[in-house]
Short mmCIF file of C-alpha atoms and ligand atoms in Angstrom, two decimals:
data_model
loop_
_atom_site.label_atom_id
_atom_site.label_comp_id
_atom_site.label_asym_id
_atom_site.label_seq_id
_atom_site.Cartn_x
_atom_site.Cartn_y
_atom_site.Cartn_z
CA MET A 600 -12.03 1.92 15.93
CA THR A 601 -10.77 -1.63 16.33
CA GLN A 602 -12.99 -4.61 16.24
CA PRO A 603 -12.30 -7.39 18.70
CA THR A 604 -11.46 -10.78 17.29
CA HIS A 605 -12.14 -12.76 20.44
CA ASP A 606 -15.64 -13.56 19.29
CA THR A 607 -14.40 -15.19 16.08
CA ALA A 608 -11.04 -16.65 17.04
CA GLY A 609 -10.86 -20.35 16.40
CA ARG A 610 -14.41 -20.62 15.09
CA PRO A 611 -15.25 -21.83 11.58
CA ILE A 612 -16.19 -19.01 9.19
CA VAL A 613 -18.57 -19.12 6.24
CA LEU A 614 -18.82 -16.50 3.50
CA ARG A 615 -22.43 -16.84 2.36
CA GLY A 616 -23.89 -16.36 -1.07
CA GLY A 617 -21.16 -14.55 -3.01
CA THR A 618 -19.88 -14.83 -6.53
CA VAL A 619 -16.82 -17.01 -6.06
CA LEU A 620 -13.84 -16.61 -8.37
CA THR A 621 -12.02 -19.82 -7.59
CA VAL A 622 -9.05 -19.07 -9.86
CA ASP A 623 -8.58 -22.82 -9.98
CA ALA A 624 -7.02 -24.54 -12.99
CA THR A 625 -10.16 -24.00 -15.08
CA ARG A 626 -10.92 -20.55 -13.60
CA GLN A 627 -14.33 -21.72 -12.46
CA VAL A 628 -16.76 -19.03 -11.35
CA HIS A 629 -19.66 -19.81 -9.03
CA THR A 630 -22.04 -16.96 -9.67
CA GLY A 631 -24.08 -14.99 -7.22
CA ARG A 632 -27.51 -13.47 -7.33
CA ASP A 633 -27.14 -11.74 -10.70
CA GLY A 634 -26.89 -15.10 -12.35
CA GLY A 635 -24.86 -14.25 -15.43
CA GLY A 636 -21.59 -15.65 -16.64
CA SER A 637 -21.59 -18.99 -14.87
CA ARG A 638 -18.82 -21.38 -15.79
CA ASP A 639 -19.38 -23.72 -12.92
CA GLY A 640 -19.93 -26.92 -14.80
CA GLY A 641 -23.71 -26.69 -15.02
CA ASP A 642 -24.79 -28.11 -11.70
CA GLY A 643 -27.84 -25.89 -12.08
CA ARG A 644 -27.82 -24.65 -8.51
CA ASP A 645 -25.85 -21.45 -8.98
CA GLY A 646 -27.29 -18.32 -10.43
CA GLY A 647 -29.66 -17.29 -7.68
CA ASP A 648 -28.43 -17.96 -4.20
CA GLY A 649 -24.73 -17.53 -4.76
CA CYS A 650 -22.01 -19.73 -3.45
CA ASP A 651 -20.58 -20.30 0.03
CA VAL A 652 -17.00 -20.75 1.16
CA LEU A 653 -16.48 -22.52 4.47
CA VAL A 654 -13.27 -22.08 6.43
CA VAL A 655 -12.28 -24.41 9.26
CA GLY A 656 -9.03 -23.72 11.04
CA ASP A 657 -6.48 -22.34 8.60
CA ARG A 658 -7.99 -24.13 5.58
CA ILE A 659 -10.80 -23.87 3.09
CA ALA A 660 -13.09 -26.75 4.03
CA ALA A 661 -15.78 -26.54 1.36
CA VAL A 662 -17.02 -24.45 -1.58
CA GLY A 663 -20.57 -24.69 -2.85
CA PRO A 664 -24.14 -23.43 -2.59
CA GLY A 665 -26.15 -23.79 0.63
CA LEU A 666 -23.41 -25.41 2.70
CA SER A 667 -24.35 -26.78 6.07
CA VAL A 668 -21.82 -25.63 8.62
CA PRO A 669 -20.70 -26.63 12.13
CA ASP A 670 -22.38 -25.09 15.16
CA GLY A 671 -20.76 -21.82 16.17
CA THR A 672 -19.66 -20.91 12.64
CA VAL A 673 -19.19 -17.18 12.05
CA GLU A 674 -21.50 -16.12 9.20
CA ILE A 675 -20.43 -13.37 6.82
CA ASP A 676 -22.97 -12.17 4.30
CA ALA A 677 -21.26 -12.15 0.90
CA ARG A 678 -24.41 -11.63 -1.16
CA GLY A 679 -23.86 -9.16 -3.97
CA GLY A 680 -20.11 -9.46 -3.48
CA ILE A 681 -17.17 -11.27 -5.02
CA VAL A 682 -15.09 -13.79 -3.08
CA MET A 683 -11.63 -14.23 -4.52
CA PRO A 684 -8.28 -15.64 -3.38
CA GLY A 685 -6.09 -13.30 -1.37
CA MET A 686 -3.83 -11.34 -3.67
CA ILE A 687 -0.09 -11.93 -3.72
CA ASP A 688 2.46 -9.18 -4.37
CA THR A 689 5.86 -10.61 -5.31
CA HIS A 690 7.94 -7.43 -5.03
CA ARG A 691 7.34 -4.56 -2.65
CA HIS A 692 9.99 -2.46 -0.90
CA MET A 693 8.01 -2.22 2.31
CA TRP A 694 10.66 -0.23 4.20
CA GLN A 695 10.06 2.67 1.80
CA THR A 696 6.40 3.05 2.71
CA ALA A 697 7.20 5.64 5.39
CA MET A 698 8.15 7.89 2.44
CA ARG A 699 4.72 7.44 0.89
CA GLY A 700 4.22 9.55 -2.22
CA TYR A 701 7.45 11.55 -1.78
CA GLY A 702 8.91 10.45 -5.12
CA ALA A 703 5.74 10.70 -7.21
CA ASP A 704 7.59 12.57 -9.95
CA TRP A 705 10.91 10.75 -9.80
CA THR A 706 12.54 8.85 -12.60
CA LEU A 707 14.33 5.63 -11.76
CA THR A 708 17.61 7.54 -11.96
CA GLN A 709 16.43 10.00 -9.33
CA TYR A 710 15.31 7.10 -7.17
CA PHE A 711 18.80 5.61 -7.42
CA VAL A 712 20.34 8.95 -6.48
CA TRP A 713 18.09 9.42 -3.47
CA TYR A 714 18.08 5.88 -2.03
CA TYR A 715 21.20 4.18 -3.35
CA LEU A 716 23.72 7.01 -3.34
CA GLU A 717 22.57 9.66 -0.92
CA TRP A 718 19.95 8.91 1.71
CA GLY A 719 19.24 5.17 1.99
CA LYS A 720 22.02 4.91 4.54
CA VAL A 721 20.33 7.24 7.05
CA PHE A 722 17.48 4.78 7.66
CA ARG A 723 17.81 3.28 11.14
CA PRO A 724 16.41 -0.10 12.21
CA GLN A 725 13.36 1.64 13.67
CA ASP A 726 12.76 3.34 10.31
CA ILE A 727 12.74 -0.04 8.54
CA HIS A 728 10.31 -1.18 11.23
CA ALA A 729 8.02 1.82 10.72
CA GLY A 730 7.88 1.44 6.94
CA ASN A 731 7.26 -2.28 7.16
CA LEU A 732 4.46 -1.91 9.70
CA LEU A 733 2.66 0.66 7.60
CA ALA A 734 3.16 -1.35 4.41
CA ALA A 735 1.97 -4.56 6.05
CA TRP A 736 -1.32 -3.05 7.20
CA GLU A 737 -1.73 -1.29 3.88
CA ALA A 738 -1.39 -4.61 2.08
CA LEU A 739 -4.04 -6.32 4.22
CA ASP A 740 -6.41 -3.39 3.84
CA ALA A 741 -6.23 -3.84 0.06
CA GLY A 742 -6.72 -7.61 0.14
CA VAL A 743 -3.07 -8.44 -0.45
CA THR A 744 -2.68 -11.39 1.88
CA THR A 745 0.88 -12.35 0.89
CA THR A 746 3.56 -9.75 0.27
CA VAL A 747 7.19 -10.26 -0.65
CA ASP A 748 9.09 -7.64 1.32
CA TRP A 749 11.91 -6.85 -1.13
CA SER A 750 13.93 -5.44 1.72
CA HIS A 751 17.11 -3.96 0.30
CA GLY A 752 17.72 -1.47 3.09
CA LEU A 753 19.09 -4.03 5.55
CA GLN A 754 22.45 -2.42 6.31
CA THR A 755 22.92 -4.40 9.54
CA PRO A 756 21.38 -7.49 11.14
CA GLN A 757 19.61 -5.06 13.50
CA HIS A 758 17.84 -3.59 10.48
CA ALA A 759 16.83 -7.12 9.45
CA ASP A 760 15.54 -7.93 12.91
CA ALA A 761 13.47 -4.76 12.79
CA ALA A 762 12.00 -5.75 9.43
CA VAL A 763 10.96 -9.18 10.71
CA ASP A 764 9.66 -7.79 13.99
CA ALA A 765 7.26 -5.62 11.98
CA LEU A 766 6.15 -8.41 9.66
CA GLN A 767 5.48 -10.70 12.61
CA ALA A 768 3.45 -8.01 14.37
CA VAL A 769 0.87 -7.94 11.57
CA PRO A 770 -1.39 -10.91 10.77
CA GLY A 771 -0.45 -11.18 7.08
CA ARG A 772 1.61 -13.69 5.17
CA PHE A 773 5.01 -12.34 4.18
CA VAL A 774 8.24 -13.34 2.50
CA LEU A 775 11.35 -11.51 3.61
CA ALA A 776 13.57 -10.96 0.57
CA TYR A 777 16.77 -9.94 2.32
CA GLY A 778 18.89 -7.32 0.56
CA ASN A 779 21.32 -4.47 1.16
CA ILE A 780 21.94 -1.80 -1.46
CA GLN A 781 24.69 -0.27 0.66
CA ASP A 782 27.09 -3.19 0.22
CA ALA A 783 28.16 -5.81 -2.33
CA PRO A 784 25.96 -8.96 -2.36
CA ALA A 785 29.07 -11.11 -1.93
CA ALA A 786 29.97 -9.13 1.19
CA TRP A 787 26.72 -9.08 3.13
CA THR A 788 25.66 -12.63 2.28
CA GLY A 789 29.10 -13.86 3.33
CA THR A 790 29.03 -12.78 6.96
CA PRO A 791 28.42 -15.05 9.96
CA GLU A 792 25.85 -12.47 11.11
CA PHE A 793 23.76 -13.12 7.98
CA ARG A 794 23.79 -16.89 8.60
CA ASP A 795 22.98 -16.28 12.22
CA PHE A 796 20.03 -14.08 11.29
CA VAL A 797 18.57 -16.77 9.01
CA ALA A 798 18.96 -19.38 11.71
CA ARG A 799 17.44 -17.15 14.39
CA ARG A 800 14.56 -15.50 12.57
CA ILE A 801 13.38 -17.56 9.61
CA PRO A 802 11.05 -20.39 10.70
CA ASP A 803 11.70 -23.83 9.26
CA ASP A 804 8.18 -24.16 7.86
CA ARG A 805 8.38 -20.81 5.95
CA ASP A 806 4.57 -20.70 6.05
CA MET A 807 3.67 -17.25 7.44
CA LEU A 808 7.21 -15.94 6.89
CA GLY A 809 9.11 -17.11 3.83
CA PHE A 810 12.61 -16.17 2.81
CA GLN A 811 14.42 -15.10 -0.36
CA ILE A 812 17.76 -13.42 -1.05
CA ALA A 813 17.43 -10.17 -2.97
CA PHE A 814 20.19 -8.64 -5.07
CA ASP A 815 20.79 -7.47 -8.61
CA VAL A 816 23.28 -8.68 -11.21
CA THR A 817 25.21 -5.84 -12.78
CA GLY A 818 26.61 -7.64 -15.80
CA ASP A 819 30.20 -7.04 -14.69
CA PRO A 820 32.06 -9.82 -16.54
CA SER A 821 33.95 -10.77 -13.37
CA PHE A 822 30.51 -11.76 -11.97
CA PRO A 823 31.03 -10.32 -8.49
CA GLU A 824 27.57 -11.56 -7.46
CA ARG A 825 28.58 -15.20 -7.80
CA PRO A 826 29.34 -15.79 -4.07
CA ALA A 827 25.86 -14.52 -3.15
CA PHE A 828 24.26 -17.05 -5.53
CA GLU A 829 26.39 -19.75 -3.92
CA VAL A 830 25.12 -18.78 -0.47
CA ALA A 831 21.53 -18.91 -1.74
CA ARG A 832 22.14 -22.34 -3.25
CA GLU A 833 23.75 -23.64 -0.09
CA LEU A 834 20.85 -22.38 2.04
CA GLY A 835 18.28 -23.64 -0.46
CA VAL A 836 16.79 -20.16 -0.78
CA PRO A 837 15.38 -18.57 -3.95
CA VAL A 838 16.99 -15.47 -5.42
CA THR A 839 14.90 -12.49 -6.51
CA THR A 840 16.62 -9.98 -8.73
CA HIS A 841 15.78 -6.76 -10.55
CA ALA A 842 16.50 -7.86 -14.12
CA GLY A 843 15.87 -6.06 -17.38
CA VAL A 844 15.97 -2.63 -15.79
CA TRP A 845 17.06 0.10 -18.21
CA GLY A 846 20.24 1.73 -16.94
CA ALA A 847 20.93 -0.89 -14.26
CA THR A 848 20.63 -4.55 -15.27
CA GLY A 849 20.27 -6.14 -18.68
CA ASP A 850 21.17 -9.06 -20.91
CA ASP A 851 24.72 -9.29 -19.56
CA GLY A 852 23.45 -10.16 -16.09
CA ILE A 853 21.02 -12.78 -17.38
CA ARG A 854 23.74 -14.39 -19.51
CA LEU A 855 26.15 -14.56 -16.56
CA MET A 856 23.50 -16.11 -14.32
CA HIS A 857 22.67 -18.67 -17.00
CA GLU A 858 26.23 -19.58 -17.92
CA HIS A 859 27.07 -20.16 -14.26
CA GLY A 860 24.00 -22.27 -13.62
CA PHE A 861 22.16 -19.91 -11.30
CA MET A 862 18.87 -19.57 -13.20
CA THR A 863 16.33 -21.90 -11.56
CA PRO A 864 12.53 -22.33 -11.54
CA GLU A 865 12.44 -20.54 -8.16
CA THR A 866 14.21 -17.44 -9.47
CA VAL A 867 11.98 -14.35 -9.61
CA TYR A 868 13.05 -11.73 -12.15
CA VAL A 869 11.60 -8.36 -11.21
CA HIS A 870 10.45 -6.11 -14.09
CA GLY A 871 12.00 -8.25 -16.86
CA ALA A 872 11.69 -5.36 -19.32
CA SER A 873 14.43 -4.05 -21.64
CA LEU A 874 15.72 -7.54 -22.41
CA SER A 875 16.48 -9.18 -25.72
CA ALA A 876 14.79 -12.33 -26.99
CA ASP A 877 17.91 -14.24 -25.97
CA SER A 878 17.32 -13.39 -22.30
CA TYR A 879 13.64 -14.33 -22.47
CA HIS A 880 14.62 -17.68 -23.99
CA ARG A 881 17.00 -18.30 -21.09
CA ILE A 882 14.32 -17.41 -18.53
CA ALA A 883 11.73 -19.59 -20.26
CA ALA A 884 14.14 -22.52 -20.61
CA THR A 885 15.05 -22.49 -16.91
CA GLY A 886 11.48 -22.12 -15.66
CA GLY A 887 11.72 -18.85 -13.74
CA SER A 888 9.00 -16.23 -13.50
CA VAL A 889 8.77 -12.47 -13.90
CA SER A 890 7.25 -10.08 -11.38
CA VAL A 891 5.75 -7.29 -13.46
CA SER A 892 5.30 -3.86 -11.80
CA THR A 893 3.42 -2.09 -14.54
CA GLU A 894 2.85 1.23 -12.77
CA SER A 895 6.51 1.35 -11.90
CA GLU A 896 7.78 0.45 -15.36
CA GLN A 897 5.48 3.00 -16.94
CA SER A 898 6.60 5.92 -14.87
CA ALA A 899 10.10 5.16 -13.63
CA GLY A 900 11.58 3.90 -16.90
CA GLN A 901 12.72 0.29 -16.47
CA GLY A 902 11.23 -0.48 -19.88
CA TYR A 903 7.82 -1.10 -21.40
CA PRO A 904 5.73 -3.38 -19.11
CA PRO A 905 6.73 -6.74 -20.60
CA THR A 906 3.59 -8.89 -20.35
CA TRP A 907 3.20 -8.71 -24.13
CA THR A 908 6.52 -10.49 -24.67
CA LEU A 909 6.34 -12.71 -21.58
CA ARG A 910 3.08 -14.10 -22.96
CA ALA A 911 4.75 -14.78 -26.30
CA HIS A 912 7.63 -16.60 -24.60
CA GLY A 913 5.39 -18.58 -22.23
CA ILE A 914 7.07 -17.12 -19.14
CA PRO A 915 4.96 -17.21 -15.95
CA VAL A 916 3.90 -13.82 -14.61
CA SER A 917 3.12 -12.44 -11.18
CA LEU A 918 2.26 -8.85 -10.29
CA SER A 919 3.78 -6.36 -7.90
CA MET A 920 3.56 -2.67 -7.08
CA ASP A 921 7.24 -2.04 -6.18
CA THR A 922 7.20 0.91 -3.79
CA SER A 923 4.77 3.31 -2.16
CA VAL A 924 7.31 6.09 -2.65
CA TRP A 925 5.43 6.52 -5.92
CA TRP A 926 2.44 4.15 -6.10
CA SER A 927 -0.40 2.76 -4.10
CA GLY A 928 0.10 -0.55 -2.34
CA ASP A 929 -2.72 -2.46 -3.93
CA LEU A 930 -3.02 -4.88 -6.80
CA PHE A 931 -6.22 -3.46 -8.26
CA SER A 932 -4.06 -0.70 -9.73
CA ALA A 933 -1.55 -3.31 -10.88
CA MET A 934 -4.21 -5.36 -12.66
CA ARG A 935 -5.76 -2.31 -14.25
CA THR A 936 -2.55 -0.75 -15.52
CA THR A 937 -1.27 -4.12 -16.74
CA LEU A 938 -4.36 -4.62 -18.87
CA GLY A 939 -4.05 -1.06 -20.16
CA ALA A 940 -0.36 -1.27 -21.00
CA ASP A 941 -0.62 -4.65 -22.71
CA ARG A 942 -3.64 -3.65 -24.78
CA SER A 943 -2.20 -0.24 -25.59
CA ARG A 944 0.92 -1.81 -27.03
CA GLU A 945 -1.08 -4.35 -29.00
CA HIS A 946 -3.20 -1.61 -30.57
CA LEU A 947 -0.24 0.62 -31.40
CA GLN A 948 1.68 -2.26 -32.94
CA ALA A 949 -1.29 -3.08 -35.14
CA HIS A 950 -1.80 0.54 -36.13
CA ALA A 951 1.84 0.79 -37.17
CA SER A 952 1.15 -1.75 -39.90
CA GLY A 953 -2.27 -0.36 -40.78
CA GLU A 954 -4.20 -3.05 -38.98
CA THR A 955 -6.94 -3.20 -36.35
CA VAL A 956 -7.07 -5.30 -33.21
CA THR A 957 -10.57 -6.71 -33.07
CA HIS A 958 -10.17 -8.99 -30.01
CA ALA A 959 -7.90 -8.07 -27.12
CA ALA A 960 -5.31 -10.75 -26.43
CA LEU A 961 -4.97 -10.04 -22.71
CA ARG A 962 -8.20 -10.77 -20.85
CA ALA A 963 -9.38 -9.61 -17.44
CA ASP A 964 -9.40 -13.15 -16.02
CA GLN A 965 -5.70 -13.45 -16.86
CA VAL A 966 -4.63 -10.44 -14.78
CA VAL A 967 -6.74 -11.66 -11.86
CA GLU A 968 -4.94 -14.99 -12.18
CA TRP A 969 -1.57 -13.24 -12.20
CA ALA A 970 -2.51 -11.28 -9.06
CA THR A 971 -3.40 -14.46 -7.17
CA ARG A 972 -2.35 -17.85 -8.45
CA GLY A 973 0.52 -16.37 -10.46
CA GLY A 974 2.03 -15.04 -7.24
CA ALA A 975 1.57 -18.39 -5.52
CA ARG A 976 3.33 -20.11 -8.42
CA ALA A 977 6.23 -17.66 -8.28
CA LEU A 978 6.67 -18.34 -4.58
CA GLY A 979 6.46 -22.12 -4.90
CA ARG A 980 3.15 -22.08 -3.02
CA GLU A 981 0.74 -23.16 -5.75
CA ALA A 982 -0.13 -26.28 -3.75
CA ASP A 983 -1.63 -24.30 -0.88
CA LEU A 984 -2.15 -20.67 -1.93
CA GLY A 985 -3.57 -18.65 -4.81
CA SER A 986 -6.97 -20.27 -5.43
CA ILE A 987 -10.19 -21.14 -3.65
CA GLU A 988 -10.24 -24.91 -3.41
CA PRO A 989 -10.96 -27.20 -0.46
CA GLY A 990 -7.78 -28.07 1.38
CA LYS A 991 -5.98 -24.87 0.47
CA LYS A 992 -5.00 -22.21 2.98
CA ALA A 993 -7.84 -19.81 3.80
CA ASP A 994 -6.45 -16.56 2.40
CA LEU A 995 -9.61 -14.91 1.09
CA VAL A 996 -10.93 -11.54 0.01
CA LEU A 997 -14.55 -10.43 -0.10
CA ILE A 998 -15.16 -7.47 -2.40
CA LYS A 999 -18.46 -5.93 -1.43
CA ASN A 1000 -19.55 -2.38 -0.84
CA ASP A 1001 -23.28 -1.87 -0.44
CA ALA A 1002 -22.75 1.89 -0.13
CA SER A 1003 -21.16 2.13 -3.58
CA PRO A 1004 -23.03 2.58 -6.88
CA VAL A 1005 -20.06 0.82 -8.49
CA SER A 1006 -20.96 -2.48 -6.82
CA PHE A 1007 -23.79 -3.34 -9.21
CA PRO A 1008 -24.74 -4.76 -11.62
CA LEU A 1009 -22.19 -7.54 -11.38
CA LEU A 1010 -22.20 -8.90 -14.92
CA ASN A 1011 -18.58 -9.86 -15.54
CA PRO A 1012 -16.85 -10.78 -12.26
CA TYR A 1013 -13.30 -10.84 -13.59
CA GLY A 1014 -13.81 -7.55 -15.40
CA HIS A 1015 -15.34 -6.13 -12.23
CA VAL A 1016 -12.26 -7.00 -10.18
CA ALA A 1017 -9.85 -5.69 -12.79
CA PHE A 1018 -11.54 -2.45 -13.82
CA GLN A 1019 -14.30 -1.55 -11.33
CA ALA A 1020 -13.17 -2.55 -7.84
CA GLN A 1021 -10.71 -0.77 -5.58
CA ARG A 1022 -9.33 -1.08 -2.06
CA GLY A 1023 -12.31 0.73 -0.51
CA ASP A 1024 -14.49 -2.12 -1.72
CA VAL A 1025 -12.47 -4.71 0.20
CA HIS A 1026 -15.03 -5.72 2.80
CA THR A 1027 -13.47 -8.74 4.47
CA VAL A 1028 -10.03 -10.30 4.39
CA LEU A 1029 -8.95 -13.64 5.85
CA VAL A 1030 -5.35 -14.73 6.23
CA ASN A 1031 -4.63 -18.29 7.30
CA GLY A 1032 -8.24 -18.63 8.40
CA ARG A 1033 -8.15 -15.51 10.56
CA ILE A 1034 -10.29 -12.43 9.95
CA VAL A 1035 -7.96 -9.43 9.56
CA LYS A 1036 -10.45 -7.05 7.96
CA ARG A 1037 -14.22 -7.07 8.39
CA ASP A 1038 -16.99 -4.73 7.30
CA GLY A 1039 -14.42 -2.55 5.58
CA ARG A 1040 -12.29 -2.08 8.71
CA LEU A 1041 -8.96 -3.58 9.67
CA VAL A 1042 -9.26 -5.68 12.82
CA ASP A 1043 -7.04 -5.00 15.85
CA VAL A 1044 -5.00 -2.22 14.27
CA ASP A 1045 -4.03 0.91 16.17
CA LEU A 1046 -3.71 3.45 13.39
CA ALA A 1047 -3.04 6.32 15.77
CA ALA A 1048 -0.01 4.52 17.18
CA LEU A 1049 1.07 3.54 13.68
CA ARG A 1050 0.86 7.18 12.61
CA ARG A 1051 3.06 8.24 15.53
CA THR A 1052 5.62 5.58 14.62
CA VAL A 1053 5.76 6.70 11.00
CA ASP A 1054 5.87 10.38 12.03
CA GLY A 1055 8.96 9.55 14.08
CA THR A 1056 10.70 8.22 10.98
CA VAL A 1057 9.67 11.16 8.82
CA ASP A 1058 10.94 13.57 11.50
CA HIS A 1059 14.25 11.72 11.66
CA LEU A 1060 14.72 11.76 7.90
CA ARG A 1061 13.79 15.45 7.57
CA SER A 1062 16.31 16.37 10.25
CA GLN A 1063 19.03 14.24 8.64
CA LEU A 1064 18.50 15.82 5.23
CA GLY A 1065 17.79 19.36 6.35
CA GLU A 1066 14.79 21.23 5.00
CA ASP A 1067 16.52 22.32 1.80
CA ALA A 1068 17.62 18.82 0.77
CA TRP A 1069 14.24 17.45 1.83
CA GLN A 1070 12.46 19.78 -0.58
CA ARG A 1071 14.98 19.27 -3.39
CA GLY A 1072 14.79 15.52 -2.83
CA MET A 1073 11.42 15.40 -4.55
CA ASN A 1074 13.22 16.30 -7.79
CA PRO A 1075 16.88 15.58 -7.07
CA ASP A 1076 19.79 16.59 -9.30
CA VAL A 1077 21.56 13.69 -10.96
CA PRO A 1078 25.36 13.32 -10.73
CA GLU A 1079 25.60 11.59 -14.12
CA THR A 1080 29.06 10.16 -13.78
CA LYS A 1081 28.06 8.31 -10.64
CA VAL A 1082 24.73 6.79 -11.41
CA LEU A 1083 23.97 6.44 -15.12
CA ASP A 1084 24.21 2.79 -16.20
CA ASN A 1085 25.19 1.61 -12.75
CA PRO A 1086 23.59 2.66 -9.47
CA TYR A 1087 25.60 0.04 -7.56
CA THR A 1088 28.73 1.19 -5.79
CA TYR A 1089 30.55 -2.17 -5.51
CA THR A 1090 31.58 -2.31 -9.16
CA GLN A 1091 32.65 0.28 -11.71
CA TYR A 1092 31.23 -1.78 -14.58
CA ARG A 1093 29.12 0.10 -17.10
CA SER A 1094 27.56 -1.60 -20.09
CA GLY A 1095 27.18 1.55 -22.17
CA SER A 1096 24.04 0.08 -23.72
CA THR A 1097 21.88 2.87 -22.33
CA HIS A 1098 23.65 5.90 -23.64
CA GLY A 1099 23.68 6.13 -27.34
CA GLY A 1100 23.79 2.48 -28.25
ZN1 LIG B 712 11.99 -2.88 -7.02
#
C-alpha cells in the first residue's frame, strides 16, 4: 500500500486552488471556491479559484492565485480543501506509543506508579525504538510535521541511540527532548556518555532533529536539579519541564528556577496548570512559553487547562497531546478540547456571578495559531516554521476529503479546522518540501513491519509483567507513601500542598 516517491523527489510541488490559512502575523486567509470570509487584503482575485502554494526544494517559493510554475512541477489539486502550516506538537512522550490506549482510565498518580515506580525500567532500547517509530508515523498521518519527543525513558545511551534511530528513519521534523525518569537529572546529565551522545547524534544545524533537555523541578529547597540546568546552559540547549503539575511540581520549582537564573525565553513549561499568579508573573517576565495538553490536564489531573490564565498573563502558548497511552496523537483533538475547556471555564465563571458570556474570548483562529506558529515560537523556529509565507520551510498540510459530507460547505476555515476536521481528512502532508502523505495515504511506510515491531514490544512487556500485573496495570493500586506529592525517586521532598492544604 505504499506509494513511490521517486516520481516526485526533487521536483517542485504546487498545491492548486485551496483555501490557504497562512497563519502569518495578520492571520491572512486566501479563500477557495466558496468565496466567504476572505481577509486577504482585497486584491479581488480570491473567492473563486482558490489560492496556490508553490514549493521549490525545501522552501515555500510563492503563495497566490493562478501561479505559473516551473516545468516538471508536481500538481496537487487542493480545490475544496484547506492548506495550512504543518502542526507542531511541543510535548509528546513518543516512546509510550507502543502502549497505545492502555492507560485510558488512569489518573496521573496511576501513571506515575506504572511508569515511574514500577514498569518504566523494563523498556529496552528496542522498545523505545518501537514506540518512537509508531508515534512518528502517527504524527505525520495527522499532519503534525514537527514533534518534540519528550523522551524521559532514556535509561542508557543505547536507549537514546534507539530513540534517534527511529526519529531519523521517518521523514518528519523532530526535537529530541532527552530525559530519564529512572535517575536524578544531575546524575544522567553529568556523565561523559551523555556529552558523547550529544556530540555523536545531534546535528549542528538542528534543522530536522533539534535537541532539548527534559527534566522536572521538584521544589526541593536544596535544588538538586541545578547541575542539570548548568549542563543545559553550557551546551546552549533549552530545558523543557513539566511545571504546574498537581502532586508533582508547583510554585516551589518555578521560584527556585527563577531565583537561580534558569528561566529563559527558550524554556518550555509543560502543562503550566496549578500555579499561583506569582509563578505566571515569573514565566511572563522571563519570556518562556507553556505547552498546554488540554486532553491530558482534563483527564489525568495536572490542573485545569490553563489557557484562560495564560491569556490573561500574556504568556505564549503551544499545544501538545502528551502521550498515546491515553490520547490520540493529533492536534485536532488538542485544538478542539482547548477551545471547549477555555470556553467552559469562561461560562461557568460568569454564571457564578449571575452573568452571561455573550462573546467567547477564545476564538478558533487562536487555537489554530497555537497548533502551528505557537509551536514554532516555542521552539525558536518562528523565522522558518509555523506559517505559510515565501521563504519559509515547506511543512504543509492539505485538509481535503471529497468522500466526506463534513468537507462542505467551507464557510469558516479556522472553525472548520478546529471543530470539523480530523486526521482522516488529512489528504497531503509535506515536510521540508517532501511529500510524506498523499491522497490520504502515508508514503513509503511499511505498516505491516511496523506492527510486527510494536507487537514485539508488547509481547516483551506482557511477559515482564505477567498476565495478572498486565491486567491490573490498567487500574493499578497506588502505594500512597511512595508516590503522592512526589513521583521522583531522587529526592524525598514533599511539598504537602496537595493533601489537605
Ligand atoms: Zn508529559
